[in-house]
Coordinates of C-alpha atoms in Angstrom, one line a residue:
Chain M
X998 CA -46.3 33.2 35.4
X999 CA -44.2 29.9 35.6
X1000 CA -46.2 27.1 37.0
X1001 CA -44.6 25.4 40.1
X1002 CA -44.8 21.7 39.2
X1003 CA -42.3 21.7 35.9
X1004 CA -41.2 21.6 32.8
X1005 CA -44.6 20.9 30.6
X1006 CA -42.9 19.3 27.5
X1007 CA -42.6 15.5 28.0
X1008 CA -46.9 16.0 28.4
X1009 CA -47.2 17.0 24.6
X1010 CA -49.8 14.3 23.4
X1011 CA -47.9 14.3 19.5
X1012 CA -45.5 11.5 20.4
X1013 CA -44.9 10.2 16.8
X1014 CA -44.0 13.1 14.6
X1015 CA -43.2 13.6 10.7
X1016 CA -40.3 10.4 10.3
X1017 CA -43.4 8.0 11.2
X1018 CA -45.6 9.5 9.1
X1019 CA -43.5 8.6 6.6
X1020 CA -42.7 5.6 7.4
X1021 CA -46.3 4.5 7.2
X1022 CA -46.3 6.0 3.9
X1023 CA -43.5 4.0 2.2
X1024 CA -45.0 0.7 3.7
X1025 CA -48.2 1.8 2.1
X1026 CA -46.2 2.8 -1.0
X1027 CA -44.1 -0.6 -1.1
X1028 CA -47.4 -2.5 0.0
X1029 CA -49.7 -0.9 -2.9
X1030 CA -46.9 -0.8 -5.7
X1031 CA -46.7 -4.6 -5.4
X1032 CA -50.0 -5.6 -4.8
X1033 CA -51.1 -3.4 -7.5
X1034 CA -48.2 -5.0 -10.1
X1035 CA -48.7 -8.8 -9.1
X1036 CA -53.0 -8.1 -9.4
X1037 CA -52.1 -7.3 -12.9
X1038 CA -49.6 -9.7 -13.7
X1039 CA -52.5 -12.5 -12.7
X1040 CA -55.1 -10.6 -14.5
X1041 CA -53.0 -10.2 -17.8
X1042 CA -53.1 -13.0 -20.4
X1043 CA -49.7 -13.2 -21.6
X1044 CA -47.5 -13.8 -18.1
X1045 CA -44.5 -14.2 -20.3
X1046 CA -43.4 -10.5 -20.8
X1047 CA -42.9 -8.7 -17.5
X1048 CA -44.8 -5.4 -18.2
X1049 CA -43.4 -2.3 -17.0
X1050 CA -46.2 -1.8 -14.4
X1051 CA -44.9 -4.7 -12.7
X1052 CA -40.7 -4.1 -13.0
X1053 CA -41.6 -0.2 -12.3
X1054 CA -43.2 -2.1 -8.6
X1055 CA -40.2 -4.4 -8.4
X1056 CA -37.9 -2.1 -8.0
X1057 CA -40.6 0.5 -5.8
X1058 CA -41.6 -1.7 -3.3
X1059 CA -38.1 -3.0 -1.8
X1060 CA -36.7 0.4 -2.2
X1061 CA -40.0 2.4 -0.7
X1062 CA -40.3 -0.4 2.8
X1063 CA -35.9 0.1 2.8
X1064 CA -36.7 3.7 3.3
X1065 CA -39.3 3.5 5.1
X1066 CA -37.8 0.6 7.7
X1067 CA -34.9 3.7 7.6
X1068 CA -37.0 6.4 9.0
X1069 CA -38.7 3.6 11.6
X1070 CA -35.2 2.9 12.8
X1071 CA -33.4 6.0 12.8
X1072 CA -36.4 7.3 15.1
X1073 CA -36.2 4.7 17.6
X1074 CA -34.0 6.5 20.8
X1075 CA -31.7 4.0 20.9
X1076 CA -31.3 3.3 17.1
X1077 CA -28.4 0.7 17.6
X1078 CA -30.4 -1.7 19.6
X1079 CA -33.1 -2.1 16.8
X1080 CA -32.0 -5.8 17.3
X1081 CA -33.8 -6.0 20.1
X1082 CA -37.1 -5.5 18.7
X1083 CA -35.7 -8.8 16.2
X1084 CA -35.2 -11.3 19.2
X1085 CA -37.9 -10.0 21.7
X1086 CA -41.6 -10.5 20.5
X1087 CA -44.6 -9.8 22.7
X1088 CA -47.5 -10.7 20.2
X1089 CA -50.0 -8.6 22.2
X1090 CA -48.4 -6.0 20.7
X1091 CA -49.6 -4.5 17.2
X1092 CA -45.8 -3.7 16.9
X1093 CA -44.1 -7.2 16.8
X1094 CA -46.7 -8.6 14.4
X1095 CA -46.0 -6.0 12.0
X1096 CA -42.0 -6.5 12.8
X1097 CA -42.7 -10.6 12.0
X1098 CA -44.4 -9.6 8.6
X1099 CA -41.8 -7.3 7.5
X1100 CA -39.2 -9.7 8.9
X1101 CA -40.8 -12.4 5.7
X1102 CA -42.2 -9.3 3.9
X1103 CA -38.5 -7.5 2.9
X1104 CA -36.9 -10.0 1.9
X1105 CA -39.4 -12.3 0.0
X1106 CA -40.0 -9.0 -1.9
X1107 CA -35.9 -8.7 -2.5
X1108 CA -36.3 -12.1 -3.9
X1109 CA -39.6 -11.6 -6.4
X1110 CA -37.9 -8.2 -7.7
X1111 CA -34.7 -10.1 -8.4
X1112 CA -36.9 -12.6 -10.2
X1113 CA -38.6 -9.9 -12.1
X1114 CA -35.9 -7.9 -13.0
X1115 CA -34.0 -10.5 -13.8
X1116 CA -32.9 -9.1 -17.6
X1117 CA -32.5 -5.8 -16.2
X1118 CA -30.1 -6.7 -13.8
X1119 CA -26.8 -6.6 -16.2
X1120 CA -27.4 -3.2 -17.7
X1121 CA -27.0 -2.0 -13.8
X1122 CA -24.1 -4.0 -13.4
X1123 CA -25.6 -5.9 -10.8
X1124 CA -25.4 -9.3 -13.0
X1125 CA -24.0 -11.1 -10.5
X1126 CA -27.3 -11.5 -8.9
X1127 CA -28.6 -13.1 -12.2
X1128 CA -28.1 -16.7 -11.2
X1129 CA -29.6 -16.0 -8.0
X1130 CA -32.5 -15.1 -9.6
X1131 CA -32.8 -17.9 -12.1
X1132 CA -32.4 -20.5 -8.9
X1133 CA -35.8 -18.5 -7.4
X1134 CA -36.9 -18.9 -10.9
X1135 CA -38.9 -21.9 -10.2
X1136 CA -40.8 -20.9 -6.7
X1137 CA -41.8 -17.9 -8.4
X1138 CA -46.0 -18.5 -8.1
X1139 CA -44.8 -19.6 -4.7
X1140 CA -43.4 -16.4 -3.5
X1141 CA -45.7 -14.5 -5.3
X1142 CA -48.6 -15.5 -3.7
X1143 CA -46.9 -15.1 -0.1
X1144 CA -46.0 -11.9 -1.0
X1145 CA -48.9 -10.6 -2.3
X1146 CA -50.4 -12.1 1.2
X1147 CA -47.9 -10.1 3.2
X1148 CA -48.6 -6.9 1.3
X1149 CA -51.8 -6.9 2.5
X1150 CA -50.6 -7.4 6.0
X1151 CA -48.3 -5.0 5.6
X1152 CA -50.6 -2.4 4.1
X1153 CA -53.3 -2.8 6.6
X1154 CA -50.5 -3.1 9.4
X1155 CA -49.5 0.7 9.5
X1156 CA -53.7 1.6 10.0
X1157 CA -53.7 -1.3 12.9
X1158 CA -50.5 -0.1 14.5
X1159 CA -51.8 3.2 15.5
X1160 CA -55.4 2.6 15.6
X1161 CA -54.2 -0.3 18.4
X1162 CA -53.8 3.2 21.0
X1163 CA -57.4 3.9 22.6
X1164 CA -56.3 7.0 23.8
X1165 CA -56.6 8.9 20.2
X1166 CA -60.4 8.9 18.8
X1167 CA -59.3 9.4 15.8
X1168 CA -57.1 6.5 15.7
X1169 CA -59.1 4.3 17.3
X1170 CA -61.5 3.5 14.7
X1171 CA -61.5 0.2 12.8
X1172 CA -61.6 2.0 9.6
X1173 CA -58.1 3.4 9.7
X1174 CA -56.4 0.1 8.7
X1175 CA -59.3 -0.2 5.2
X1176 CA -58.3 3.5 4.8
X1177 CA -54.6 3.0 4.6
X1178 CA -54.7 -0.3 2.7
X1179 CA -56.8 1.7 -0.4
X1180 CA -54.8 4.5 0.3
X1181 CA -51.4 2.2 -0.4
X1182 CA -53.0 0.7 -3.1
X1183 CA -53.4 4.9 -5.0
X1184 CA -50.1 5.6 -4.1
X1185 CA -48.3 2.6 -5.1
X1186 CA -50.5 2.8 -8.5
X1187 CA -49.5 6.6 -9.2
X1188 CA -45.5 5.4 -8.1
X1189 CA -45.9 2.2 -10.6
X1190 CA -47.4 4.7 -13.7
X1191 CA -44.2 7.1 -12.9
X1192 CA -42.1 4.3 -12.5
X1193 CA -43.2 2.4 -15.7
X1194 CA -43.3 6.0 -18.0
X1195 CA -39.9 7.5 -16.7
X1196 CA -37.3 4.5 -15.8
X1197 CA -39.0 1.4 -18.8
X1198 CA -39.7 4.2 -21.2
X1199 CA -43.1 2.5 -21.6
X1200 CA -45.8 3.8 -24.0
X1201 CA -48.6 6.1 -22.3
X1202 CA -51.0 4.2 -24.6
X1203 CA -49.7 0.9 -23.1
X1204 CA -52.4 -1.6 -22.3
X1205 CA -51.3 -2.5 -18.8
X1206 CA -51.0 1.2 -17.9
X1207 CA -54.2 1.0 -19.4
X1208 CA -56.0 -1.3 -17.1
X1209 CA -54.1 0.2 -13.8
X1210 CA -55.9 3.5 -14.6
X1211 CA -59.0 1.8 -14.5
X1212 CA -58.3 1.1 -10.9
X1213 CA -57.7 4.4 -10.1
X1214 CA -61.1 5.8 -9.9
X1215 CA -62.5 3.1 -7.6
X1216 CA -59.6 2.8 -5.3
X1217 CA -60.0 6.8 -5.0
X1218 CA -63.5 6.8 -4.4
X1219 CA -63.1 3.6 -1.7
X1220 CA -60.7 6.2 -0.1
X1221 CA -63.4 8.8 0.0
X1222 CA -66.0 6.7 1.5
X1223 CA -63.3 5.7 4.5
X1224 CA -62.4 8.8 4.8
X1225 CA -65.9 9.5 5.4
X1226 CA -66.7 7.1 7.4
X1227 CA -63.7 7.6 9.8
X1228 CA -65.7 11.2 10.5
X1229 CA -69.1 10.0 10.7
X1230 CA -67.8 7.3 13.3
X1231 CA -65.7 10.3 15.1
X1232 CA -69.7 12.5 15.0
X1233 CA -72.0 9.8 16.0
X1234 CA -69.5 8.6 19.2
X1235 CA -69.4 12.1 20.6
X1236 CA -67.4 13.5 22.8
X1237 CA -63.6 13.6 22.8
X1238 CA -64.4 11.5 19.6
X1239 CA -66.3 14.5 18.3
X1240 CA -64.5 17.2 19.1
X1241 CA -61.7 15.9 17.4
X1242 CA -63.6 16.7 14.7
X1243 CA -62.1 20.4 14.8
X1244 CA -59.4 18.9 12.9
X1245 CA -61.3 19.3 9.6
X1246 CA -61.3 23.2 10.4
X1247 CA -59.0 24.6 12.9
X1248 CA -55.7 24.4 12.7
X1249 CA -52.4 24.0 10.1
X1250 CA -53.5 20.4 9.9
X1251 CA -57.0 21.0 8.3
X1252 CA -55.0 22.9 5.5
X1253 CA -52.3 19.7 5.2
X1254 CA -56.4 17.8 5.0
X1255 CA -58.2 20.0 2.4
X1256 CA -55.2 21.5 0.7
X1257 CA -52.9 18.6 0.4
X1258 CA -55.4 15.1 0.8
X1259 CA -58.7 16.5 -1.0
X1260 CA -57.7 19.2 -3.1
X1261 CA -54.0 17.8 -4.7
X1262 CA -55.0 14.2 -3.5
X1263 CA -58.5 13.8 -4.8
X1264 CA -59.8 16.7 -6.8
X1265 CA -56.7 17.3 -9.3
X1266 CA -56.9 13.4 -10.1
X1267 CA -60.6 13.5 -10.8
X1268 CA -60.9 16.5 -13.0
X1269 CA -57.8 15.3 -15.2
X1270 CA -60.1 12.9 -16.2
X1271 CA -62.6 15.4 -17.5
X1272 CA -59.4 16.7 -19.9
X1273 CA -59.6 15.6 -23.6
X1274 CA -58.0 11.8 -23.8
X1275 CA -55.4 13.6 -26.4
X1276 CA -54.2 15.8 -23.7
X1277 CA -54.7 13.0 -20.9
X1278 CA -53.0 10.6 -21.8
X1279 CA -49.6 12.3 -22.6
X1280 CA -46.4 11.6 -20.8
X1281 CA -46.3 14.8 -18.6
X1282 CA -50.1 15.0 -17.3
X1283 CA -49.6 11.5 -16.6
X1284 CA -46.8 12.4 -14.6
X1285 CA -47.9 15.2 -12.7
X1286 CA -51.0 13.6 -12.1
X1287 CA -49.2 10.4 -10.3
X1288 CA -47.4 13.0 -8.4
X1289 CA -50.3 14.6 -7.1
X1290 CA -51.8 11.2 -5.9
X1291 CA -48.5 10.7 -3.9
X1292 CA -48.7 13.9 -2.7
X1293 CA -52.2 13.4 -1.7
X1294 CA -51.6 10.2 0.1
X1295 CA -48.2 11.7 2.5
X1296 CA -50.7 14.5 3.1
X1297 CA -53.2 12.0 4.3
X1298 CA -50.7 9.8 6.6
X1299 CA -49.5 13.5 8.3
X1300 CA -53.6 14.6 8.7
X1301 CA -54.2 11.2 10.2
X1302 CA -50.8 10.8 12.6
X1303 CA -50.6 14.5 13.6
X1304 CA -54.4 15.0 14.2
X1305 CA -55.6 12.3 15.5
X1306 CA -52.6 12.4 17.8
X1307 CA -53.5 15.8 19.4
X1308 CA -56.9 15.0 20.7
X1309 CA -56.8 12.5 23.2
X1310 CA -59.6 11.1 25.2
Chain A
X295 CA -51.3 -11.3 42.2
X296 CA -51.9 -11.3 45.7
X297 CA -50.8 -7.4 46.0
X298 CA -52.8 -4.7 45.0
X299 CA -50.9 -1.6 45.6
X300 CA -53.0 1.5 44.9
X301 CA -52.4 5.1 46.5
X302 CA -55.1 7.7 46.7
X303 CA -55.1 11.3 46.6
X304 CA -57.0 13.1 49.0
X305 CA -57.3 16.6 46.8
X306 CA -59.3 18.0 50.2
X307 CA -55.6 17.7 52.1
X308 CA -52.9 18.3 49.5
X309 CA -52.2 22.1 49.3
X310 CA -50.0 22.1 45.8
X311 CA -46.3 22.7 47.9
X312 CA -44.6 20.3 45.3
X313 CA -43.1 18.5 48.1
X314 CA -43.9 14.5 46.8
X315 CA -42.3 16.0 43.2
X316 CA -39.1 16.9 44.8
X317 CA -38.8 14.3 46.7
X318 CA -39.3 12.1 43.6
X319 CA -37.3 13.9 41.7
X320 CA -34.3 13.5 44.5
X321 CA -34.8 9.5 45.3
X322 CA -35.3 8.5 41.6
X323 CA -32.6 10.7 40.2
X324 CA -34.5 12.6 37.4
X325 CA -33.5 14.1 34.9
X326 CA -34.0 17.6 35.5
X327 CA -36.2 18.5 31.9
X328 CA -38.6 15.3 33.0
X329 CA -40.4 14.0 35.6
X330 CA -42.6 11.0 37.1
X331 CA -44.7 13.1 39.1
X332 CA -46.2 16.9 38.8
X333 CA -49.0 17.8 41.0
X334 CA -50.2 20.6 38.9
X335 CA -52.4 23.7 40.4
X336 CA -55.4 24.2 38.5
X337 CA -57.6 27.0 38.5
X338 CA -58.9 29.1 40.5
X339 CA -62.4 28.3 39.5
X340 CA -65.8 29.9 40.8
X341 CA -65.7 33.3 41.7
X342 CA -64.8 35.4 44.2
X343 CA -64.6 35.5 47.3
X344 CA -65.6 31.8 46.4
X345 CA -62.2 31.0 44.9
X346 CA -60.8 27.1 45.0
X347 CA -58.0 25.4 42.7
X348 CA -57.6 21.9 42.4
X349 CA -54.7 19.7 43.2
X350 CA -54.4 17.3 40.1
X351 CA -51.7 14.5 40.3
X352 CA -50.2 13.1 37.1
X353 CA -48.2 10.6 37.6
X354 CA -48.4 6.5 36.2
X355 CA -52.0 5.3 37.3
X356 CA -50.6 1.7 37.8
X357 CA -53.3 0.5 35.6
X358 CA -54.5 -3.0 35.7
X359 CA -54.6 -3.5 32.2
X360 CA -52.0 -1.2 31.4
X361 CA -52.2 0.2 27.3
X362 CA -48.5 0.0 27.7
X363 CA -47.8 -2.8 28.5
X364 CA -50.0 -4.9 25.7
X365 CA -48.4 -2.2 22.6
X366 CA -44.8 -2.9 24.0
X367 CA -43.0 -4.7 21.2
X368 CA -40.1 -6.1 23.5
X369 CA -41.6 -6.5 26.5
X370 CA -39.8 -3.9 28.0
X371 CA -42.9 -2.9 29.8
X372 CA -44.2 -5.1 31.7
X373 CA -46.2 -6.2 34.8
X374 CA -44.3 -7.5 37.9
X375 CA -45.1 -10.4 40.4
X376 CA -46.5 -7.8 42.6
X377 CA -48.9 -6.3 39.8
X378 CA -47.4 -3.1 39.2
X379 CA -46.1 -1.8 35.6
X380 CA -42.3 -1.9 35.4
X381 CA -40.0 -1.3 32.8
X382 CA -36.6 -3.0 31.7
X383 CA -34.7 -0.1 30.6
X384 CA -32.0 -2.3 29.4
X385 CA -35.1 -4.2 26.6
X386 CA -36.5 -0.9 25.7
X387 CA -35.4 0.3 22.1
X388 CA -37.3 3.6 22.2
X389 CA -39.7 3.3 19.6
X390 CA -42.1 5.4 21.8
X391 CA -45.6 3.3 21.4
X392 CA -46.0 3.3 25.2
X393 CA -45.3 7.0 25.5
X394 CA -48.2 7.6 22.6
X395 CA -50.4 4.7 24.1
X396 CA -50.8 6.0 27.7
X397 CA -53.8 8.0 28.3
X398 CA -52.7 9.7 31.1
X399 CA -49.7 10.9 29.0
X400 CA -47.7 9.7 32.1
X401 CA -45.0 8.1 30.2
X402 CA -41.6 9.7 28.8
X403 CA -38.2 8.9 26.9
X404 CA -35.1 9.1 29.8
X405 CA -32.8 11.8 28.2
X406 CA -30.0 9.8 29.8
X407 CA -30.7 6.1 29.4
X408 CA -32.8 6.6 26.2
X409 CA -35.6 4.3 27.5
X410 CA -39.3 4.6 28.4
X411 CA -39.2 5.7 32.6
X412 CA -41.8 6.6 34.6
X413 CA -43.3 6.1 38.2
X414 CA -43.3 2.6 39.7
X415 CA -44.3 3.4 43.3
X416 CA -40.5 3.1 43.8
X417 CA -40.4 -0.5 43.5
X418 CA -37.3 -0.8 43.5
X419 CA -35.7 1.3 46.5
X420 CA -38.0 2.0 49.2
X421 CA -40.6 -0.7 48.1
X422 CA -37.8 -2.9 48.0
X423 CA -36.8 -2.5 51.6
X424 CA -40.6 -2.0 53.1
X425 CA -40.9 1.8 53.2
X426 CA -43.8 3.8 51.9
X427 CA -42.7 5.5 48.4
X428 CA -40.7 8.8 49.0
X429 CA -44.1 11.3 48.2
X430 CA -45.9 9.8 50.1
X431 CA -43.6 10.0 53.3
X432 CA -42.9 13.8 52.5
X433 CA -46.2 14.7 52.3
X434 CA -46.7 17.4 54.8
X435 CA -50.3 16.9 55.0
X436 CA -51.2 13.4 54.8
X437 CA -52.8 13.8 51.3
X438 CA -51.4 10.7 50.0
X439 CA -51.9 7.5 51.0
X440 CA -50.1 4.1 50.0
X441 CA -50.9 0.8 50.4
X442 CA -52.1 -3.1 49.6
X443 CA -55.6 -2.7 49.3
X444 CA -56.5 -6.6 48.9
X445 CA -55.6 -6.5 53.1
X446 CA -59.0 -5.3 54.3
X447 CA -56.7 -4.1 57.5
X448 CA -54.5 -1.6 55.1
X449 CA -55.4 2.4 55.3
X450 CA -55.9 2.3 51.8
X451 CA -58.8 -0.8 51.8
X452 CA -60.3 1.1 55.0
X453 CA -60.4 4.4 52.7
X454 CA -61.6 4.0 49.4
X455 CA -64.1 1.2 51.2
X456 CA -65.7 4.2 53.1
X457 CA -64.6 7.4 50.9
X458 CA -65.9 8.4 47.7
X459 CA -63.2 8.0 44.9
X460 CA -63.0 9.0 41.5
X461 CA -60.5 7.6 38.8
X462 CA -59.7 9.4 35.6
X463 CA -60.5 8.4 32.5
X464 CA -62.2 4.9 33.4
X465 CA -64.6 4.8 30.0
X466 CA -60.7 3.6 28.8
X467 CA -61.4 0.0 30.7
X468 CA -57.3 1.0 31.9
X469 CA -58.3 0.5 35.5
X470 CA -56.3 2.9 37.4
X471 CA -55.0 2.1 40.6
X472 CA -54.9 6.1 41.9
X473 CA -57.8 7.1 43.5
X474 CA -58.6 10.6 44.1
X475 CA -60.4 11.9 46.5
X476 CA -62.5 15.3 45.4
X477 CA -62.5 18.3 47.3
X478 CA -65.2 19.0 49.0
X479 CA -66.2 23.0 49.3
X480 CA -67.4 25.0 52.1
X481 CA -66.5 25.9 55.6
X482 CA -66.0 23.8 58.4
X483 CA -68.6 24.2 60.6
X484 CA -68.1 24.8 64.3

């Protein structure tokens, strides 16, 4: 029977669909590949060489939040007028904070890639921006600092933007932002390894690649125990909270969550590392491996967005 | 603010004709695929001969602190000098927080101006020129009621001062200035 009181589709609680999930994947992506390169640039001893880790996240991070600004844009209903989120700020709003730090964030990180990739820069006929980057040449602790401040903002921005909404349990937790952050920080680490390996030729023995795979296991396992936590918070609370717990087991988005996050995103990473270091640490399984960590981590930013938008409180 | 505009439902009264959405629907102009106000007939429940639905309005609760109005990037949604949540379509870029944001679920995207709309008590027409907002004067029944209840003197005041209300979803701290009133079963005695 039709109902009487209208159409029913304007009331369906998924507001935010695929585009922003991945948006909030490339500003986790752009935010973890730099954080992850400049980490290792200021652990490394010799800061003369740019390693391959760190010119695989200059060119990752600008081109990962350009895509990912894109998708944000391209989504809005009136995509022309984006300007008007540029000149109107309401800084109650989770929304214009995160537009300020991206405002400083995109192009401060245009400016440390040029800096970075400043020999590579003829051999794709793009030496004209050469003496651009020699002028930024001197402020170049200077903007790497910022930058690595405002890729923290920006990675924990995408978790605080929709855990701002009090409607969605599952959003509404203040372990969403942590969770997205480490999260950022895997992906941009398995995007940096493919980057360094494929596009800089580097060697899969080489000693910066080296130390970013020791990150790897902690960051994953600081993933898990968010993950975790954002459950047990969602159990304990009750309620809508809890029933939005079905998520893990009814439901096309429970197979995205142990399919895609936990089986491709977690498990395939962690039992590479029980394979023989011979057969580890060759170019291809390091390859598919990164893959699967990004594949993992889009997987994760659909579970969270679609999920925890359809239970509502 | 020295308004306080709040309208209440009396669910005992309303009788699910759909009279306050058509008339909405014909003095805001909406688009025909949305809407800023369904009353929506639920049930039955119990059993029989014991049958009863209930009359649930969705529509914007008007809520003091509005969820929409604090994620709003542009300030497109905001709260006028008389308290209640407007929205400048002409400063909205569509990025849809407010629609996700709302609890109620009372907000949608215009198909033909592209921005946020939803119900603002018409503000701007029969507000505007001191008339009670068009479902509330079609209701056949008297099941809604309008007014400012900071004037002890309004119907409204008088009401949910001596009638027990219910608001949805108050654990939210939105503060939601539609009251309801609940049906109350069984015959009327003679």
């Amino acid at each position: 029977m039709n109902n009487t009181w209208g159409d029913m589709a304007q009331y369906d609680p998924v507001t935010w669909n695929w585009i922003i999930a991945v948006y909030l994947f490339m500003a986790g992506l752009s935010a973890g590949s730099i954080l992850i390169g400049i980490g290792l640039r200021w652990y490394s001893k010799d800061k003369s060489v740019e390693s391959a880790i760190l010119k695989a996240a200059a060119i990752i991070s600008p081109v990962a939040i350009s895509l990912g600004l894109a998708c944000l844009v391209f989504d809005l209903t009136k995509p022309f007028h984006f300007w008007l989120i540029l000149i109107n700020y309401n800084l109650s709003s989770v929304m214009s904070i995160g537009v300020l730090a991206l405002l400083a964030y995109s192009p401060i990180g245009i400016a440390y890639s040029l800096i970075v990739l400043r020999d590579e820069l003829p051999k794709w006929k793009l030496g004209f921006l050469v003496p651009l980057a020699h002028a930024l040449q001197p402020f170049r602790k200077a903007i790497e600092v910022v930058l690595f401040v405002l890729a923290i903002g920006v990675g924990a921005y995408t978790g605080f933007l929709i855990s701002a909404m009090n409607a969605y349990p599952m959003l509404n937790t203040a372990v969403l932002p942590a969770l997205f952050l480490v999260s950022g920080l895997s992906a941009g680490a398995a995007a940096n390894a493919i980057g360094a390996l494929v596009m800089f030729n580097t060697s899969s023995h080489d000693a910066t690649l080296g130390k970013m795979h020791g990150l790897e296991l902690p960051v994953m396992l600081s993933e898990m125990m968010f993950l975790f936590m954002l459950f047990c918070a969602l159990y304990f609370k009750g309620g809508a909270a809890a029933a939005a717990l079905a998520s893990l087991t009814i439901g096309v988005w429970a197979s995205v969550f142990w399919i895609g996050v936990v089986g491709i995103g977690f498990a395939i990473p962690l039992l590479s590392m029980l394979m023989p270091a011979q057969t580890r640490h060759t170019k291809g399984v390091m390859i598919a491996v990164a893959c699967c960590s990004l594949t993992g981590v889009l997987a994760l930013r659909h579970f969270v967005l679609y999920a925890g938008q359809s239970y509502i409180s | 603010m020295s308004k306080r505009y709040v309208m209440v439902h009396d669910e005992n009264r309303c009788i699910g004709c759909q009279a306050c959405s058509v008339a909405c629907r014909s003095e805001n102009g909406t688009p025909e695929s949305v809407s800023r106000l369904q009353v929506r007939v639920e049930g039955p429940f119990g059993d029989a001969p014991h049958l009863h639905f209930k009359y649930n309005r969705v529509s914007c609760q008007q809520c003091e602190n509005a969820p929409c109005v604090t994620v709003c990037p542009t300030g497109a949604a905001y709260v006028g000098d008389d308290g209640l949540v407007s929205i400048k379509a002409d400063k909205c870029v569509g990025c849809m927080y407010c629609v996700a944001a709302c609890p109620y679920k009372v907000r949608f995207m215009n198909p033909e101006t592209k921005a946020a709309d939803k119900c603002n008590f018409c503000k701007d027409t029969r507000l505007a020129r001191g008339e009670l907002p068009a479902c509330v004067t079609v209701c056949p029944t008297d099941a809604l009621i309008f007014g400012d209840a900071n004037d002890p003197q309004s119907d409204v005041a008088k009401l949910i001062n001596t009638k027990a209300t219910y608001q949805e979803k108050t654990h939210l701290g939105t503060q939601p200035r539609v009251y309801r009133i609940p049906t109350k079963r069984g015959g009327i005695q003679s």
